[in-house]
Short mmCIF file of C-alpha atoms and ligand atoms in Angstrom, two decimals:
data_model
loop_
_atom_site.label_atom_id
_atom_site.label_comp_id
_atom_site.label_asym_id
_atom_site.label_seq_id
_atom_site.Cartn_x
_atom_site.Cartn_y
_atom_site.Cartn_z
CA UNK C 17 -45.05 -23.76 20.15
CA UNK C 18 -46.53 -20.63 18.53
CA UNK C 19 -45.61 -20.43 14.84
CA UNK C 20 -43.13 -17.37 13.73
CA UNK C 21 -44.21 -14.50 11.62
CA UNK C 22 -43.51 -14.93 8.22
CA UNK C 23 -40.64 -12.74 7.97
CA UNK C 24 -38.87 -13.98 10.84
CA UNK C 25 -35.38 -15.52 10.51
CA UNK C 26 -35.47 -19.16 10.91
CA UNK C 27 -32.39 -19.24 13.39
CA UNK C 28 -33.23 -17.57 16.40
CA UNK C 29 -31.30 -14.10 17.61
CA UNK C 30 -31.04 -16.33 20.98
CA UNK C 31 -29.14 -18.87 19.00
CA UNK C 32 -26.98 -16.39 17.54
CA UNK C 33 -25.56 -15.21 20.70
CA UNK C 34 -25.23 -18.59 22.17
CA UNK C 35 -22.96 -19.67 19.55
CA UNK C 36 -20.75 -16.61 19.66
CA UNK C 37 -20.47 -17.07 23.27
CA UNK C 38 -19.72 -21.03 22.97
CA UNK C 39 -16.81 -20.07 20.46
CA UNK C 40 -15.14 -17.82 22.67
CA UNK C 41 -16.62 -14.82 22.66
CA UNK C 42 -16.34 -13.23 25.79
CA UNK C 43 -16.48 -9.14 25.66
CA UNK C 44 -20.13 -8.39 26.62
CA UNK C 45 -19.73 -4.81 24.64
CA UNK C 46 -19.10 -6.48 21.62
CA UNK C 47 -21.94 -9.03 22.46
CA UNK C 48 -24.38 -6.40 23.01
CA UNK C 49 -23.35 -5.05 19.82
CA UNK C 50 -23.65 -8.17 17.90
CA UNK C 51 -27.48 -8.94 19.62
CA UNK C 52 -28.59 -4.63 18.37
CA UNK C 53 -27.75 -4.76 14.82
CA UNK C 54 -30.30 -6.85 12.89
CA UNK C 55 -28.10 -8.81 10.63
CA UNK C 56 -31.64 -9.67 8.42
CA UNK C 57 -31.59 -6.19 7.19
CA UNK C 58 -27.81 -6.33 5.67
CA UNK C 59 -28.32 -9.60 3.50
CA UNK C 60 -30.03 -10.49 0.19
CA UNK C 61 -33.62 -11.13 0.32
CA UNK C 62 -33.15 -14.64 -0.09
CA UNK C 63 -30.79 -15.54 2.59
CA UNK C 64 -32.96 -13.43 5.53
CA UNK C 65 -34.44 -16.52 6.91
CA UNK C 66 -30.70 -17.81 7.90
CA UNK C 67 -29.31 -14.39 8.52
CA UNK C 68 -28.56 -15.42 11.88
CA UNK C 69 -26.83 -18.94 11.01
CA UNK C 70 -23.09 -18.46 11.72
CA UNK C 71 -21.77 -18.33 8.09
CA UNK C 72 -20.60 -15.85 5.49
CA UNK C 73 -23.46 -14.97 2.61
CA UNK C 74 -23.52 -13.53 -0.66
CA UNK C 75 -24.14 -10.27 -1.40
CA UNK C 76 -24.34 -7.39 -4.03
CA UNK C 77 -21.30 -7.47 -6.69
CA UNK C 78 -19.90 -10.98 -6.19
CA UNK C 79 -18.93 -9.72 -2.37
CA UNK C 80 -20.00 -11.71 0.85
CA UNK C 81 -21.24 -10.33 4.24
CA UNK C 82 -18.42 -11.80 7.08
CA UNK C 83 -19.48 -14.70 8.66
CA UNK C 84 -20.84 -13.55 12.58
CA UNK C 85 -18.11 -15.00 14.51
CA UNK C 86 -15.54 -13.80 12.10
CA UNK C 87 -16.73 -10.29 13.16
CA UNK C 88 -17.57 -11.06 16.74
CA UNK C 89 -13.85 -11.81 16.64
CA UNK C 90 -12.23 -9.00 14.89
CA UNK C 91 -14.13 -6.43 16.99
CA UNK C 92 -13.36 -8.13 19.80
CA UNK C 93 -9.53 -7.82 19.18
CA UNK C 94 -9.99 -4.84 18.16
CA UNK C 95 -10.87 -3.98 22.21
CA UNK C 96 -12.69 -0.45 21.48
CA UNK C 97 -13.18 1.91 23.87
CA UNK C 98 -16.32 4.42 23.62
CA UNK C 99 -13.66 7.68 22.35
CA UNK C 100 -12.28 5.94 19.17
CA UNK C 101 -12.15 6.57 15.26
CA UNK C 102 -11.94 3.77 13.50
CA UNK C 103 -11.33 2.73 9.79
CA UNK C 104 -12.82 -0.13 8.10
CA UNK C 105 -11.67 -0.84 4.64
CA UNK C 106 -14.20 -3.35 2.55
CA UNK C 107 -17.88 -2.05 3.50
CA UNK C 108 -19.60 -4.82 1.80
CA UNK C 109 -22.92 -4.52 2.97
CA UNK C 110 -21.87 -2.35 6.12
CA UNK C 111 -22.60 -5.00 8.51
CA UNK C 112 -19.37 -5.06 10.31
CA UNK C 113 -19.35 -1.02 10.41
CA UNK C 114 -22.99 -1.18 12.26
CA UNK C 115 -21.42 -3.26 14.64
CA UNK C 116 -18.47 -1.04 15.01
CA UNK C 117 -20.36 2.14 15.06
CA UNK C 118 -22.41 1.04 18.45
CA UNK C 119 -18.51 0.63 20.07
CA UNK C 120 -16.94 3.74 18.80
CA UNK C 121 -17.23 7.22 18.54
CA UNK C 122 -16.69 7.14 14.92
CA UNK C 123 -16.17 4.93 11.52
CA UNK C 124 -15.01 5.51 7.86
CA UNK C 125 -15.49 3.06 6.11
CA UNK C 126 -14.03 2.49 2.30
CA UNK C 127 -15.31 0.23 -0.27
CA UNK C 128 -14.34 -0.41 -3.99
CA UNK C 129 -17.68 -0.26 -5.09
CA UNK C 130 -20.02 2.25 -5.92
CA UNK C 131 -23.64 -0.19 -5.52
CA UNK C 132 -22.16 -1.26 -2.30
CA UNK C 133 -21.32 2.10 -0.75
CA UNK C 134 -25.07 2.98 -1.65
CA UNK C 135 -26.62 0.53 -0.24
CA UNK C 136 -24.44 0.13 2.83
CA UNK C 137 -25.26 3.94 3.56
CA UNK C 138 -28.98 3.28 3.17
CA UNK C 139 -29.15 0.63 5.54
CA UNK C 140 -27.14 2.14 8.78
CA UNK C 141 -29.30 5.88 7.87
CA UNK C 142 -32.73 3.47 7.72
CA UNK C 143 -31.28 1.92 11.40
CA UNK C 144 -30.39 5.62 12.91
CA UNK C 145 -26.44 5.02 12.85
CA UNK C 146 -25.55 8.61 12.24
CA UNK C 147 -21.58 7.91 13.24
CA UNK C 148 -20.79 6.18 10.09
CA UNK C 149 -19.24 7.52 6.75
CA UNK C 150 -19.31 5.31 3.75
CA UNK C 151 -16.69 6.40 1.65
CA UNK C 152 -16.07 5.05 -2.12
CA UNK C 153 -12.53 4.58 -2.90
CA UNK C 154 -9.36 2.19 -3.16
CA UNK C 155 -8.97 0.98 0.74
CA UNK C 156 -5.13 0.11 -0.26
CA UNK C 157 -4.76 3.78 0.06
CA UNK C 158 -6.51 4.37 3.19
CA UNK C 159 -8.70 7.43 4.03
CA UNK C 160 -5.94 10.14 5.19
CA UNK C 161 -7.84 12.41 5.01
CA UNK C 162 -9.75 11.42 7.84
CA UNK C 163 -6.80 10.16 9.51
CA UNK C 164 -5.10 9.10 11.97
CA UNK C 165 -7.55 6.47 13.14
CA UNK C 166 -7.29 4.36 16.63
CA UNK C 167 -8.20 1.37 14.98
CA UNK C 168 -8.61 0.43 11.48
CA UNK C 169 -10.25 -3.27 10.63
CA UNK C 170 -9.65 -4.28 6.82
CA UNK C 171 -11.99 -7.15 6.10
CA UNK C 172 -10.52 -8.53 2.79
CA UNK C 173 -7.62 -10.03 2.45
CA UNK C 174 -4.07 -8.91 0.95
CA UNK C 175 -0.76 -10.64 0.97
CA UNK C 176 1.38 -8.12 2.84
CA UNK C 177 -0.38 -5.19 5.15
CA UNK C 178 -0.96 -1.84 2.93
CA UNK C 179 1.72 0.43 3.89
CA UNK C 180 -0.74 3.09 3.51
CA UNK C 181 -2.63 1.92 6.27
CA UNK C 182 0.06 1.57 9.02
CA UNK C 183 1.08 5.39 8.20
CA UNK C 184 -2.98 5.80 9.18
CA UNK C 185 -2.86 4.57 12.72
CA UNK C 186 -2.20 6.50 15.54
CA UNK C 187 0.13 6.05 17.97
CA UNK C 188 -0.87 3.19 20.26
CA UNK C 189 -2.73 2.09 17.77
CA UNK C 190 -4.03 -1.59 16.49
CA UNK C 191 -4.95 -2.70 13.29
CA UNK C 192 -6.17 -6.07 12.13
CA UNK C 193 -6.56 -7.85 9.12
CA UNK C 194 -6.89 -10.83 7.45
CA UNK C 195 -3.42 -11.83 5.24
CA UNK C 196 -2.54 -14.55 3.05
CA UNK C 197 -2.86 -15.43 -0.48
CA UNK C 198 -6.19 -15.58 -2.30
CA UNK C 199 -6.61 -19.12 -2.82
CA UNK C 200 -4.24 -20.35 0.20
CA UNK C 201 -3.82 -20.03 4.08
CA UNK C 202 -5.19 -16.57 5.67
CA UNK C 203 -4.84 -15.87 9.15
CA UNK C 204 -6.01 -12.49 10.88
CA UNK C 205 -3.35 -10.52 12.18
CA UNK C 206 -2.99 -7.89 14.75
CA UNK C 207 -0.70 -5.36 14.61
CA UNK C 208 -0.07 -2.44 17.44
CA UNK C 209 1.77 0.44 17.11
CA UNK C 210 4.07 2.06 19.34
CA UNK C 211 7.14 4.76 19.90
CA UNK C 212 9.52 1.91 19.82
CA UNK C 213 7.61 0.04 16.13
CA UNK C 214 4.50 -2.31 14.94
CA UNK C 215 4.11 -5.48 17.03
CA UNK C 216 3.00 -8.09 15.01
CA UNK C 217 0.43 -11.51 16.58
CA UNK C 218 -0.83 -14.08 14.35
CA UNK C 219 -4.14 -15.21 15.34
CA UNK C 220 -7.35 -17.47 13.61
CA UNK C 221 -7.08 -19.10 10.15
CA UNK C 222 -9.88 -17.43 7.79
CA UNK C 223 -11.25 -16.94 4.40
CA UNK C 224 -11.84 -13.54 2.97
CA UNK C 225 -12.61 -12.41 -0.75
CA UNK C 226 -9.25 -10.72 -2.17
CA UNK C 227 -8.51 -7.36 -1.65
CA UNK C 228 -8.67 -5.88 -4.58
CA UNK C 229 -6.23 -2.74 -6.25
CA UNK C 230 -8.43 0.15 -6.81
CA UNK C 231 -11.51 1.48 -7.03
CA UNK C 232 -13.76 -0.94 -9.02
CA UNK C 233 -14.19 0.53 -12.77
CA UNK C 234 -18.04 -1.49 -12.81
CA UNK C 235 -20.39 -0.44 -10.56
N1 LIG V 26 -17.23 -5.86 6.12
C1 LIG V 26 -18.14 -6.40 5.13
C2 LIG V 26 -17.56 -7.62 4.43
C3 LIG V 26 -17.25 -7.23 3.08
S1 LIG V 26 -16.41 -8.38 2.01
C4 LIG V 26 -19.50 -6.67 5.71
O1 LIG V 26 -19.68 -6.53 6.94
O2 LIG V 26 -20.42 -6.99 4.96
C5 LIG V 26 -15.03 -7.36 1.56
C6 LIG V 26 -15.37 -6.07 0.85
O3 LIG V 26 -14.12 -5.45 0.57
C7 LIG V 26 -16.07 -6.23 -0.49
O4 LIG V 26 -17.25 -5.50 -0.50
C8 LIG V 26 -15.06 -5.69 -1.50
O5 LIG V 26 -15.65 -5.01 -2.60
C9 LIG V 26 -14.25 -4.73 -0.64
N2 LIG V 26 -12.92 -4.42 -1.16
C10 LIG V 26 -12.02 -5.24 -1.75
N3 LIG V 26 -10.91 -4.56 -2.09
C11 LIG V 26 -11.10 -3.27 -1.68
C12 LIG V 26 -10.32 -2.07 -1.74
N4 LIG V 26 -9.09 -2.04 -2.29
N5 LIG V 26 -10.85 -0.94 -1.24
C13 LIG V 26 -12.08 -0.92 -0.68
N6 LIG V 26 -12.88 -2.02 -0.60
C14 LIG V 26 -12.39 -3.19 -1.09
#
Protein backbone atom coordinates (compact mmCIF):
# COMPACT_ATOMS: atom_id res chain seq x y z
CA UNK A 1 0.00 0.00 0.00
CA UNK A 2 1.59 3.36 -0.91
CA UNK A 3 2.51 5.32 2.22
CA UNK A 4 0.44 8.78 2.89
CA UNK A 5 1.96 12.18 2.66
CA UNK A 6 3.03 13.43 5.75
CA UNK A 7 0.34 15.76 6.37
CA UNK A 8 -2.38 13.53 5.63
CA UNK A 9 -5.01 12.67 8.27
CA UNK A 10 -4.58 9.27 9.55
CA UNK A 11 -8.41 8.37 9.24
CA UNK A 12 -9.37 8.38 5.83
CA UNK A 13 -12.14 11.07 4.32
CA UNK A 14 -13.64 7.59 2.92
CA UNK A 15 -13.97 6.45 6.46
CA UNK A 16 -15.51 9.52 7.51
CA UNK A 17 -18.43 9.26 5.31
CA UNK A 18 -18.90 5.64 5.88
CA UNK A 19 -19.46 6.11 9.43
CA UNK A 20 -21.89 8.98 9.06
CA UNK A 21 -23.79 6.94 6.71
CA UNK A 22 -23.69 3.67 9.06
CA UNK A 23 -25.16 5.96 11.94
CA UNK A 24 -28.00 7.10 10.10
CA UNK A 25 -27.16 9.60 8.04
CA UNK A 26 -29.13 9.59 5.12
CA UNK A 27 -29.56 13.25 3.33
CA UNK A 28 -26.97 13.10 0.49
CA UNK A 29 -26.90 17.21 0.57
CA UNK A 30 -25.76 17.19 3.89
CA UNK A 31 -23.32 14.26 3.00
CA UNK A 32 -21.87 16.09 0.23
CA UNK A 33 -21.44 18.85 2.51
CA UNK A 34 -19.79 16.95 5.20
CA UNK A 35 -17.18 15.10 2.38
CA UNK A 36 -16.27 19.36 0.85
CA UNK A 37 -15.28 20.96 3.98
CA UNK A 38 -11.84 19.74 5.11
CA UNK A 39 -12.38 19.27 8.75
CA UNK A 40 -8.12 19.18 9.06
CA UNK A 41 -8.11 22.82 8.46
CA UNK A 42 -10.63 23.77 11.50
CA UNK A 43 -8.67 21.83 14.34
CA UNK A 44 -5.47 22.40 16.38
CA UNK A 45 -2.34 21.41 14.82
CA UNK A 46 -2.02 18.55 16.91
CA UNK A 47 -5.21 16.76 16.46
CA UNK A 48 -5.04 17.05 12.26
CA UNK A 49 -3.97 13.54 11.88
CA UNK A 50 -7.48 12.33 13.55
CA UNK A 51 -9.49 15.21 12.24
CA UNK A 52 -11.59 12.82 10.55
CA UNK A 53 -12.14 10.29 13.61
CA UNK A 54 -15.79 10.76 14.69
CA UNK A 55 -15.23 12.68 18.01
CA UNK A 56 -15.37 16.18 19.41
CA UNK A 57 -11.66 17.99 19.79
CA UNK A 58 -10.26 20.77 21.56
CA UNK A 59 -9.85 23.92 20.36
CA UNK A 60 -8.85 27.64 20.94
CA UNK A 61 -10.21 29.10 24.47
CA UNK A 62 -11.14 25.91 26.34
CA UNK A 63 -13.99 25.38 23.39
CA UNK A 64 -14.30 22.03 21.34
CA UNK A 65 -15.05 21.56 17.58
CA UNK A 66 -18.62 19.25 17.48
CA UNK A 67 -18.03 15.85 17.07
CA UNK A 68 -18.89 14.93 12.97
CA UNK A 69 -21.95 13.04 13.50
CA UNK A 70 -23.22 15.46 16.03
CA UNK A 71 -23.21 17.95 13.08
CA UNK A 72 -24.08 15.54 10.33
CA UNK A 73 -27.14 15.30 12.56
CA UNK A 74 -28.12 18.75 13.42
CA UNK A 75 -27.86 19.86 9.77
CA UNK A 76 -29.62 17.15 8.80
CA UNK A 77 -32.69 18.09 10.99
CA UNK A 78 -32.25 21.14 10.20
CA UNK A 79 -33.55 19.95 6.36
CA UNK A 80 -32.15 23.22 4.43
CA UNK A 81 -33.21 24.16 1.35
CA UNK A 82 -30.75 26.17 -1.11
CA UNK A 83 -32.94 29.89 -0.31
CA UNK A 84 -32.35 29.95 3.52
CA UNK A 85 -30.70 32.32 6.23
CA UNK A 86 -29.62 30.69 8.90
CA UNK A 87 -28.23 31.54 12.44
CA UNK A 88 -25.70 29.64 14.26
CA UNK A 89 -24.94 30.72 17.73
CA UNK A 90 -21.38 29.21 19.17
CA UNK A 91 -18.84 29.55 16.08
CA UNK A 92 -16.13 27.71 17.75
CA UNK A 93 -13.85 27.10 15.11
CA UNK A 94 -16.59 27.68 12.30
CA UNK A 95 -16.70 24.17 11.33
CA UNK A 96 -20.35 23.61 11.60
CA UNK A 97 -21.02 27.13 9.72
CA UNK A 98 -18.72 25.77 6.63
CA UNK A 99 -20.91 23.00 6.54
CA UNK A 100 -23.97 25.09 6.72
CA UNK A 101 -22.83 27.68 4.33
CA UNK A 102 -22.51 24.94 1.28
CA UNK A 103 -26.60 24.23 2.16
CA UNK A 104 -27.81 27.72 2.49
CA UNK A 105 -27.96 30.88 1.00
CA UNK A 106 -26.69 32.53 4.01
CA UNK A 107 -25.19 32.19 7.80
CA UNK A 108 -24.54 34.50 10.85
CA UNK A 109 -22.92 33.10 13.02
CA UNK A 110 -22.28 34.49 16.84
CA UNK A 111 -19.61 33.55 19.15
CA UNK A 112 -18.58 34.79 22.69
CA UNK A 113 -15.19 35.10 21.82
CA UNK A 114 -13.14 37.46 20.17
CA UNK A 115 -9.83 34.75 19.19
CA UNK A 116 -12.49 32.48 17.98
CA UNK A 117 -14.46 34.82 15.73
CA UNK A 118 -10.91 35.63 14.17
CA UNK A 119 -9.87 32.66 13.46
CA UNK A 120 -13.16 31.11 12.40
CA UNK A 121 -13.37 34.06 9.76
CA UNK A 122 -9.86 33.28 8.52
CA UNK A 123 -10.45 29.84 7.85
CA UNK A 124 -13.97 29.88 5.73
CA UNK A 125 -12.22 33.39 3.68
CA UNK A 126 -8.82 30.98 3.19
CA UNK A 127 -11.60 28.07 1.83
CA UNK A 128 -13.64 30.73 -0.51
CA UNK A 129 -16.94 30.62 1.73
CA UNK A 130 -17.96 34.16 1.02
CA UNK A 131 -21.77 33.49 2.53
CA UNK A 132 -20.70 33.48 6.05
CA UNK A 133 -20.65 36.36 8.71
CA UNK A 134 -18.83 35.78 11.91
CA UNK A 135 -20.25 37.97 14.28
CA UNK A 136 -18.79 38.58 18.01
CA UNK A 137 -21.42 38.88 20.53
CA UNK A 138 -23.67 37.21 23.35
CA UNK A 139 -25.69 34.39 21.16
CA UNK A 140 -28.41 34.46 24.17
CA UNK A 141 -29.43 37.60 22.48
CA UNK A 142 -29.50 36.50 19.01
CA UNK A 143 -28.46 38.60 15.95
CA UNK A 144 -31.81 40.73 15.22
CA UNK A 145 -30.42 42.63 13.41
CA UNK A 146 -29.96 40.26 10.80
CA UNK A 147 -33.12 38.68 11.55
CA UNK A 148 -35.62 36.77 11.02
CA UNK A 149 -33.66 33.67 10.11
CA UNK A 150 -35.23 30.24 8.57
CA UNK A 151 -33.21 28.27 10.69
CA UNK A 152 -31.05 29.00 13.53
CA UNK A 153 -28.67 25.96 15.02
CA UNK A 154 -27.22 26.88 18.62
CA UNK A 155 -24.42 24.45 19.29
CA UNK A 156 -23.91 24.90 23.10
CA UNK A 157 -26.03 24.03 25.45
CA UNK A 158 -28.57 26.06 27.81
CA UNK A 159 -31.18 24.85 30.19
CA UNK A 160 -34.30 26.44 28.71
CA UNK A 161 -34.32 27.79 24.81
CA UNK A 162 -33.26 31.70 24.69
CA UNK A 163 -36.38 33.53 24.28
CA UNK A 164 -34.46 35.81 22.17
CA UNK A 165 -33.97 33.31 19.70
CA UNK A 166 -37.55 32.01 19.11
CA UNK A 167 -38.62 35.86 18.52
CA UNK A 168 -35.63 35.36 15.62
CA UNK A 169 -37.24 32.66 13.57
CA UNK A 170 -39.45 33.14 10.92
CA UNK A 171 -42.55 31.86 10.44
CA UNK A 172 -42.35 28.18 9.51
CA UNK A 173 -39.39 28.16 10.96
CA UNK A 174 -37.10 25.37 12.92
CA UNK A 175 -34.62 25.78 15.36
CA UNK A 176 -32.50 23.22 17.14
CA UNK A 177 -30.46 22.99 20.00
CA UNK A 178 -28.93 21.09 22.41
CA UNK A 179 -30.74 21.58 26.22
CA UNK A 180 -30.05 20.27 29.50
CA UNK A 181 -27.96 21.09 32.39
CA UNK A 182 -24.18 21.45 32.18
CA UNK A 183 -23.04 18.53 33.95
CA UNK A 184 -26.35 16.29 33.39
CA UNK A 185 -28.62 14.83 30.55
CA UNK A 186 -28.70 17.02 27.14
CA UNK A 187 -30.76 16.07 24.40
CA UNK A 188 -31.08 18.14 21.02
CA UNK A 189 -34.30 19.55 20.47
CA UNK A 190 -36.24 20.72 17.55
CA UNK A 191 -38.52 23.26 17.64
CA UNK A 192 -40.86 24.59 14.53
CA UNK A 193 -42.73 27.47 14.39
CA UNK A 194 -46.02 28.11 13.12
CA UNK A 195 -49.35 30.54 13.00
CA UNK A 196 -50.94 28.30 15.50
CA UNK A 197 -47.26 28.15 18.17
CA UNK A 198 -43.65 26.31 18.58
CA UNK A 199 -43.83 22.51 18.24
CA UNK A 200 -41.52 21.03 20.37
CA UNK A 201 -39.52 17.04 19.46
CA UNK A 202 -36.99 15.66 21.66
CA UNK A 203 -34.42 13.88 19.81
CA UNK A 204 -30.48 12.36 20.55
CA UNK A 205 -28.82 12.53 23.99
CA UNK A 206 -25.52 14.81 23.64
CA UNK A 207 -22.79 16.66 25.29
CA UNK A 208 -22.11 20.26 24.56
CA UNK A 209 -19.83 22.89 26.46
CA UNK A 210 -22.32 25.37 28.42
CA UNK A 211 -23.71 28.17 26.90
CA UNK A 212 -22.40 30.81 28.36
CA UNK A 213 -24.18 34.60 29.39
CA UNK A 214 -22.44 37.18 27.45
CA UNK A 215 -19.86 38.15 25.51
CA UNK A 216 -16.61 36.69 26.98
CA UNK A 217 -14.67 39.67 28.92
CA UNK A 218 -11.01 37.52 27.97
CA UNK A 219 -10.21 37.18 24.67
N1 LIG B 1 -20.09 25.05 16.14
C1 LIG B 1 -18.74 24.93 16.67
C2 LIG B 1 -18.73 24.24 18.02
C3 LIG B 1 -18.42 25.23 19.02
S1 LIG B 1 -18.47 24.80 20.74
C4 LIG B 1 -17.80 24.29 15.69
O1 LIG B 1 -18.25 23.83 14.63
O2 LIG B 1 -16.60 24.26 15.95
C5 LIG B 1 -19.59 26.04 21.30
C6 LIG B 1 -19.16 27.47 21.09
O3 LIG B 1 -20.20 28.27 21.63
C7 LIG B 1 -17.88 27.87 21.82
O4 LIG B 1 -16.96 28.41 20.93
C8 LIG B 1 -18.36 28.92 22.84
O5 LIG B 1 -17.42 29.97 23.07
C9 LIG B 1 -19.61 29.45 22.16
N2 LIG B 1 -20.56 30.10 23.06
C10 LIG B 1 -20.94 29.73 24.30
N3 LIG B 1 -21.84 30.60 24.80
C11 LIG B 1 -22.06 31.54 23.82
C12 LIG B 1 -22.89 32.70 23.72
N4 LIG B 1 -23.70 33.11 24.72
N5 LIG B 1 -22.84 33.41 22.58
C13 LIG B 1 -22.05 33.05 21.55
N6 LIG B 1 -21.23 31.97 21.58
C14 LIG B 1 -21.24 31.20 22.71
Amino acid sequence: MPKSPPHEPDVGRMEFLLTLRRRGIGDQAVLRALDEVPRERFVEGDFTDIAYADQALPIACGQTISQPYVVAYMTEQLALRPHHRVLEVGTGSGYQAAVLSRLAREVVSVERYRTLTEQARGRLQALGLTNVEVVVGDGFAGVPARAPYDRIIVTAAAEQVPPALLDQLADNGVMVLPLGPQDGAQHIIKLTKSSTGVTRENLIAVRFVPLLPGQAREL
